[in-house]
Coordinates of C-alpha atoms in Angstrom, one line a residue:
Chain A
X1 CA 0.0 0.0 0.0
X2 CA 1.0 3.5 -1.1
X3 CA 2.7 6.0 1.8
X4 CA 0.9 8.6 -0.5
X5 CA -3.2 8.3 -0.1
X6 CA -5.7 9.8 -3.2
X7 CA -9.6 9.8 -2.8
X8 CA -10.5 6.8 -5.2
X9 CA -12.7 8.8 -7.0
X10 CA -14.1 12.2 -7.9
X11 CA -16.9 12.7 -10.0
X12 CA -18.4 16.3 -11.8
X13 CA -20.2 17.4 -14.8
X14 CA -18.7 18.7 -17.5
X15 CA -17.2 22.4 -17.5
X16 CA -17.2 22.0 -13.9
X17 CA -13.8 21.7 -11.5
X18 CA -12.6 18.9 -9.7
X19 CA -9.8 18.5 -6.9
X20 CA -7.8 15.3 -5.9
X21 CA -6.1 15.4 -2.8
X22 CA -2.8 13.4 -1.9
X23 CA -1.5 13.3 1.7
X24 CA 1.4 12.4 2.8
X25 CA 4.2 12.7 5.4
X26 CA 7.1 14.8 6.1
X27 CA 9.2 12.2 4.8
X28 CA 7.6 12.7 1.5
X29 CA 5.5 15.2 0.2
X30 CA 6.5 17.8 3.2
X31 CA 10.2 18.1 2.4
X32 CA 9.9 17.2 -1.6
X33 CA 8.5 18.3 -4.5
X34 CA 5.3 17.0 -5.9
X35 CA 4.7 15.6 -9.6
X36 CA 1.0 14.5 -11.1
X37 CA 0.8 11.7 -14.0
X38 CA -2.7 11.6 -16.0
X39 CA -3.5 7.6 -17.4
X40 CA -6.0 7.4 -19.6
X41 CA -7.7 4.2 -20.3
X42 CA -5.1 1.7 -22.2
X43 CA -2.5 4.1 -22.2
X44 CA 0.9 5.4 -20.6
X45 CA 1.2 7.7 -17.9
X46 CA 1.6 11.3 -19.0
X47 CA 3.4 14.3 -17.1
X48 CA 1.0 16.5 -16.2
X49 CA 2.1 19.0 -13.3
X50 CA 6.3 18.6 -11.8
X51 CA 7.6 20.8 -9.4
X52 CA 4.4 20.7 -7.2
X53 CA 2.9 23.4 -9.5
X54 CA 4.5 23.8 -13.0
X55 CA 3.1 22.7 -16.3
X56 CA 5.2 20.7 -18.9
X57 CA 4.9 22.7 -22.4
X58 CA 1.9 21.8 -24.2
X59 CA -0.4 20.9 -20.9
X60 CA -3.3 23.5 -20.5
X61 CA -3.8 26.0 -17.4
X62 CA -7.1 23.6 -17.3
X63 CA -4.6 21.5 -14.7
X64 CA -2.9 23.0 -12.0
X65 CA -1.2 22.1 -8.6
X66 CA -0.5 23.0 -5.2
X67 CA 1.5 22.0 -2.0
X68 CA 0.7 23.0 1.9
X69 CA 2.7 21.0 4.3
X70 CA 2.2 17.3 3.9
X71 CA -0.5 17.5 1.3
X72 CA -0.8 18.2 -2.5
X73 CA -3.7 18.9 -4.8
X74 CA -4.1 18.9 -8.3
X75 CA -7.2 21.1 -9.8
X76 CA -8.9 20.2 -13.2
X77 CA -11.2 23.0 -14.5
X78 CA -13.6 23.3 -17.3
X79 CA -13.7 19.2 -17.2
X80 CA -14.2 17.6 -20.3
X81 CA -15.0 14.2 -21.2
X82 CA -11.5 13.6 -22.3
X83 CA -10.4 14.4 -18.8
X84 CA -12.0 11.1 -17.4
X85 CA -9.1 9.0 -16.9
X86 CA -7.0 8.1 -13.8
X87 CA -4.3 10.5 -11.7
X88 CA -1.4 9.7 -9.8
X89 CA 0.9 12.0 -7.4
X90 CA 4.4 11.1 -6.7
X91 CA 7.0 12.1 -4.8
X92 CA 10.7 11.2 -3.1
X93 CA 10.5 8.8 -0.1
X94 CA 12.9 9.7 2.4
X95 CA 12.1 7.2 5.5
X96 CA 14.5 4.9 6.6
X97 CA 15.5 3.5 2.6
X98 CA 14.6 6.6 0.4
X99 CA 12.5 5.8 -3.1
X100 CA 10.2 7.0 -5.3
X101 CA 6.7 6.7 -4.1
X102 CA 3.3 7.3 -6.4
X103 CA -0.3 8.0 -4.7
X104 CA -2.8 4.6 -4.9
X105 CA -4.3 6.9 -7.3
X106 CA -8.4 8.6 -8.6
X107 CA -10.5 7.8 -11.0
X108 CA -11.7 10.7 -12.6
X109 CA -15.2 10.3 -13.7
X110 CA -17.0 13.2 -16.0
X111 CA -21.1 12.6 -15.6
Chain B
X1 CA 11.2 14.5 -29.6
X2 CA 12.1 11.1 -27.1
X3 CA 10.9 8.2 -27.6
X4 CA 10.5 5.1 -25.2
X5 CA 9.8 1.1 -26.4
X6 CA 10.3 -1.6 -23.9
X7 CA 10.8 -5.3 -25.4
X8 CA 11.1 -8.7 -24.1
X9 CA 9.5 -11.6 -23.5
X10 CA 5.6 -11.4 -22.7
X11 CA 5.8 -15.1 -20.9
X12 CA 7.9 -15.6 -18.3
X13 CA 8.0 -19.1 -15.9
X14 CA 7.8 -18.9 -11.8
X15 CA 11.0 -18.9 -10.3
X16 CA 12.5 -17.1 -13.9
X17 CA 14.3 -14.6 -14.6
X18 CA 12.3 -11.4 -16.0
X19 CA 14.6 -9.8 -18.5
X20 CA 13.3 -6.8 -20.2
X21 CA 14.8 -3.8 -22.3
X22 CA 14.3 0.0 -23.0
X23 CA 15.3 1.3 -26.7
X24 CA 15.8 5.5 -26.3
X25 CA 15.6 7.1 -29.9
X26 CA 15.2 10.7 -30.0
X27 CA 18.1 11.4 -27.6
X28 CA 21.2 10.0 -26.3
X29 CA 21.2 8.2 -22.8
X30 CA 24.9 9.3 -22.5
X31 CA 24.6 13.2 -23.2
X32 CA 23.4 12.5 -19.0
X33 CA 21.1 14.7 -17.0
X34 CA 18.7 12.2 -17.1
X35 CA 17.5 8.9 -15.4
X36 CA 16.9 5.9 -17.0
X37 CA 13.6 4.9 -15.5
X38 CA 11.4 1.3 -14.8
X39 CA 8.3 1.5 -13.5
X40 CA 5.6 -1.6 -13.4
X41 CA 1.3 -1.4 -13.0
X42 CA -0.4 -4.5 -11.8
X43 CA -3.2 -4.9 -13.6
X44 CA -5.8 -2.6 -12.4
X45 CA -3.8 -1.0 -9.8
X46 CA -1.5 1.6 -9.2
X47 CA 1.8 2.8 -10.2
X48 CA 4.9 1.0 -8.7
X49 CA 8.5 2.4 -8.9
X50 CA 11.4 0.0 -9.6
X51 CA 14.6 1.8 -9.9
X52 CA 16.2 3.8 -12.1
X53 CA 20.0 4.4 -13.6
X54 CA 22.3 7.0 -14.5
X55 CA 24.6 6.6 -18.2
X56 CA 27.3 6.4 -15.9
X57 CA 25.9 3.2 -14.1
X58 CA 24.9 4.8 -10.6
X59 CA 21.9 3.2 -9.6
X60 CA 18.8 3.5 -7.1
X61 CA 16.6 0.7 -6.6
X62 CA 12.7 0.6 -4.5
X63 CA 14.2 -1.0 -1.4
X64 CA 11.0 -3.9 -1.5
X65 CA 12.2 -5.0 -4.8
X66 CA 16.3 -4.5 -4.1
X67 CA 17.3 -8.1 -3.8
X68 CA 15.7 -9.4 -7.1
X69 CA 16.0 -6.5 -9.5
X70 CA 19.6 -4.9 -11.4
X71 CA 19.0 -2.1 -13.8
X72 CA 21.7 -2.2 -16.7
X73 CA 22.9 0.8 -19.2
X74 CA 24.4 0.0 -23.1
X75 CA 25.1 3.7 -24.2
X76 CA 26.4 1.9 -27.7
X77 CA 23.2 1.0 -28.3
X78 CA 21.3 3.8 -26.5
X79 CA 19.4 0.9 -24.4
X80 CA 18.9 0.2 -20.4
X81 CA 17.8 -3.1 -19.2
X82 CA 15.9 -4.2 -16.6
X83 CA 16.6 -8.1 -14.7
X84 CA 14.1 -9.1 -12.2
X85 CA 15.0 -12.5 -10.8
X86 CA 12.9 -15.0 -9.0
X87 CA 9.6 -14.2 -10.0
X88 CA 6.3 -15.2 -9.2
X89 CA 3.0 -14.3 -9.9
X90 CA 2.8 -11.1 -8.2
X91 CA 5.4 -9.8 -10.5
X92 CA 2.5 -10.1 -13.2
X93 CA 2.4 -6.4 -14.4
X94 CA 2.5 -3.9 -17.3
X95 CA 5.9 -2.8 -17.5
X96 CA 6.9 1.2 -18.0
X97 CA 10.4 2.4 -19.3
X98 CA 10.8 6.0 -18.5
X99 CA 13.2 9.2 -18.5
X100 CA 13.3 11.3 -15.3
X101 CA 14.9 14.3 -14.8
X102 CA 16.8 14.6 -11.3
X103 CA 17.6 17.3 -10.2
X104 CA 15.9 19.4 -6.8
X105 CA 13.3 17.2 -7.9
X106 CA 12.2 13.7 -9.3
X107 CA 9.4 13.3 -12.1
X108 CA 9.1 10.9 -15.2
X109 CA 8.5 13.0 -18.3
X110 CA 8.5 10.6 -20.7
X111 CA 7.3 7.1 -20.9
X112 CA 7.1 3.8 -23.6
X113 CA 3.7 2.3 -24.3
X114 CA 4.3 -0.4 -21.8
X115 CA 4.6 -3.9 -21.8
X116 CA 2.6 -6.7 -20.6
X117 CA 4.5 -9.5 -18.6
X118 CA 2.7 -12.6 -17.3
X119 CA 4.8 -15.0 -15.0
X120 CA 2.8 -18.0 -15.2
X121 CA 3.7 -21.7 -16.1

């Protein structure tokens, strides 16, 4: 099981915003920084926020991110259908043996 | 642009060694500032980091998968490698190759398509 916990689903119509939380510790998201991955069905995770809140070129100001303390969220306005798919946070481990940790991860549902 | 494309074996026996490699094109594995990433997916779950390596050969490996797993580099042929030895069927999994960039910060930016690999007799 994850050190990193996401809700395992959010839900919204379309054009409206969603949040997914991931919460952590201070050996992870409270002393690193914070990346997002976007899956959609059958596919490869894609970068979609690094540095707990920057944007890789070509991803819309639709997504965003934010860090407070141990927690991160990413932020998904004007949803679209092409949104639904699933999200992952990750982060640097730094308990006892350090790694690379992702979040257990939320569906993204549009209605 | 980079571009990602595991290959190996699909089937792989209990107690076998998983043996699975990472073509770069697009980019050389040796021009460094980059880490040469394997990540796996059980199917339907989440995400699950196995190590990654650097073109000099510096590796870091998820300590719950240490013992079993050796990350190789072949800058001549702009490839990494990936051994997992003793599997079982919990090792069943979709199979990621990816680059990440190190630096104040980890994060994958890109990834192959994935491969499927069964352990199963």
């Amino acid at each position: 099981q994850s050190v990193l916990t996401q809700p395992p689903s959010v839900s919204a119509a379309p054009g409206q915003k969603v949040t997914i939380s991931c919460s952590g510790s201070s050996s992870n998201i409270g002393n690193n920084y914070v990346s997002w991955y976007q899956q959609l069905p059958g596919t490869a995770p894609k970068l979609l926020i690094y540095d707990n809140n920057k944007r890789p070129s070509g991803i819309p100001d639709r997504f965003s991110g934010s860090k407070s303390g141990t927690s991160a969220t990413l932020g998904i306005t004007g949803l679209q259908t092409g949104d639904e798919a699933d999200y992952y946070c990750g982060t640097w481990d730094s308990s006892l043996s350090a790694y690379y940790v992702f979040g257990t991860g939320t569906k993204v549902t549009v209605l | 642009q980079v571009q990602l494309q595991e290959s190996g074996p699909g089937l792989v026996k209990p107690s076998q060694t998983l043996s699975l490699t990472c073509t770069v094109s697009g980019g050389s594995i040796s021009s460094g500032g980059y880490y040469w990433s394997w990540i796996r997916q059980h199917p339907g779950k989440g995400l699950e980091w196995i190590g990654y390596i650097y073109y000099s050969g510096s590796t870091y490996y998820n300590p719950s998968l240490k013992s079993r797993v050796t990350i190789s580099v072949d800058t001549s042929k702009n490839q990494f490698s990936l051994k997992l030895s003793s599997v079982t069927a919990a090792d069943t999994a979709v199979y990621y190759c990816a680059r990440a960039l190190v630096v104040a910060a980890t994060f994958f930016d890109y990834w192959g398509q994935g491969t499927l690999v069964t352990v199963s007799s």
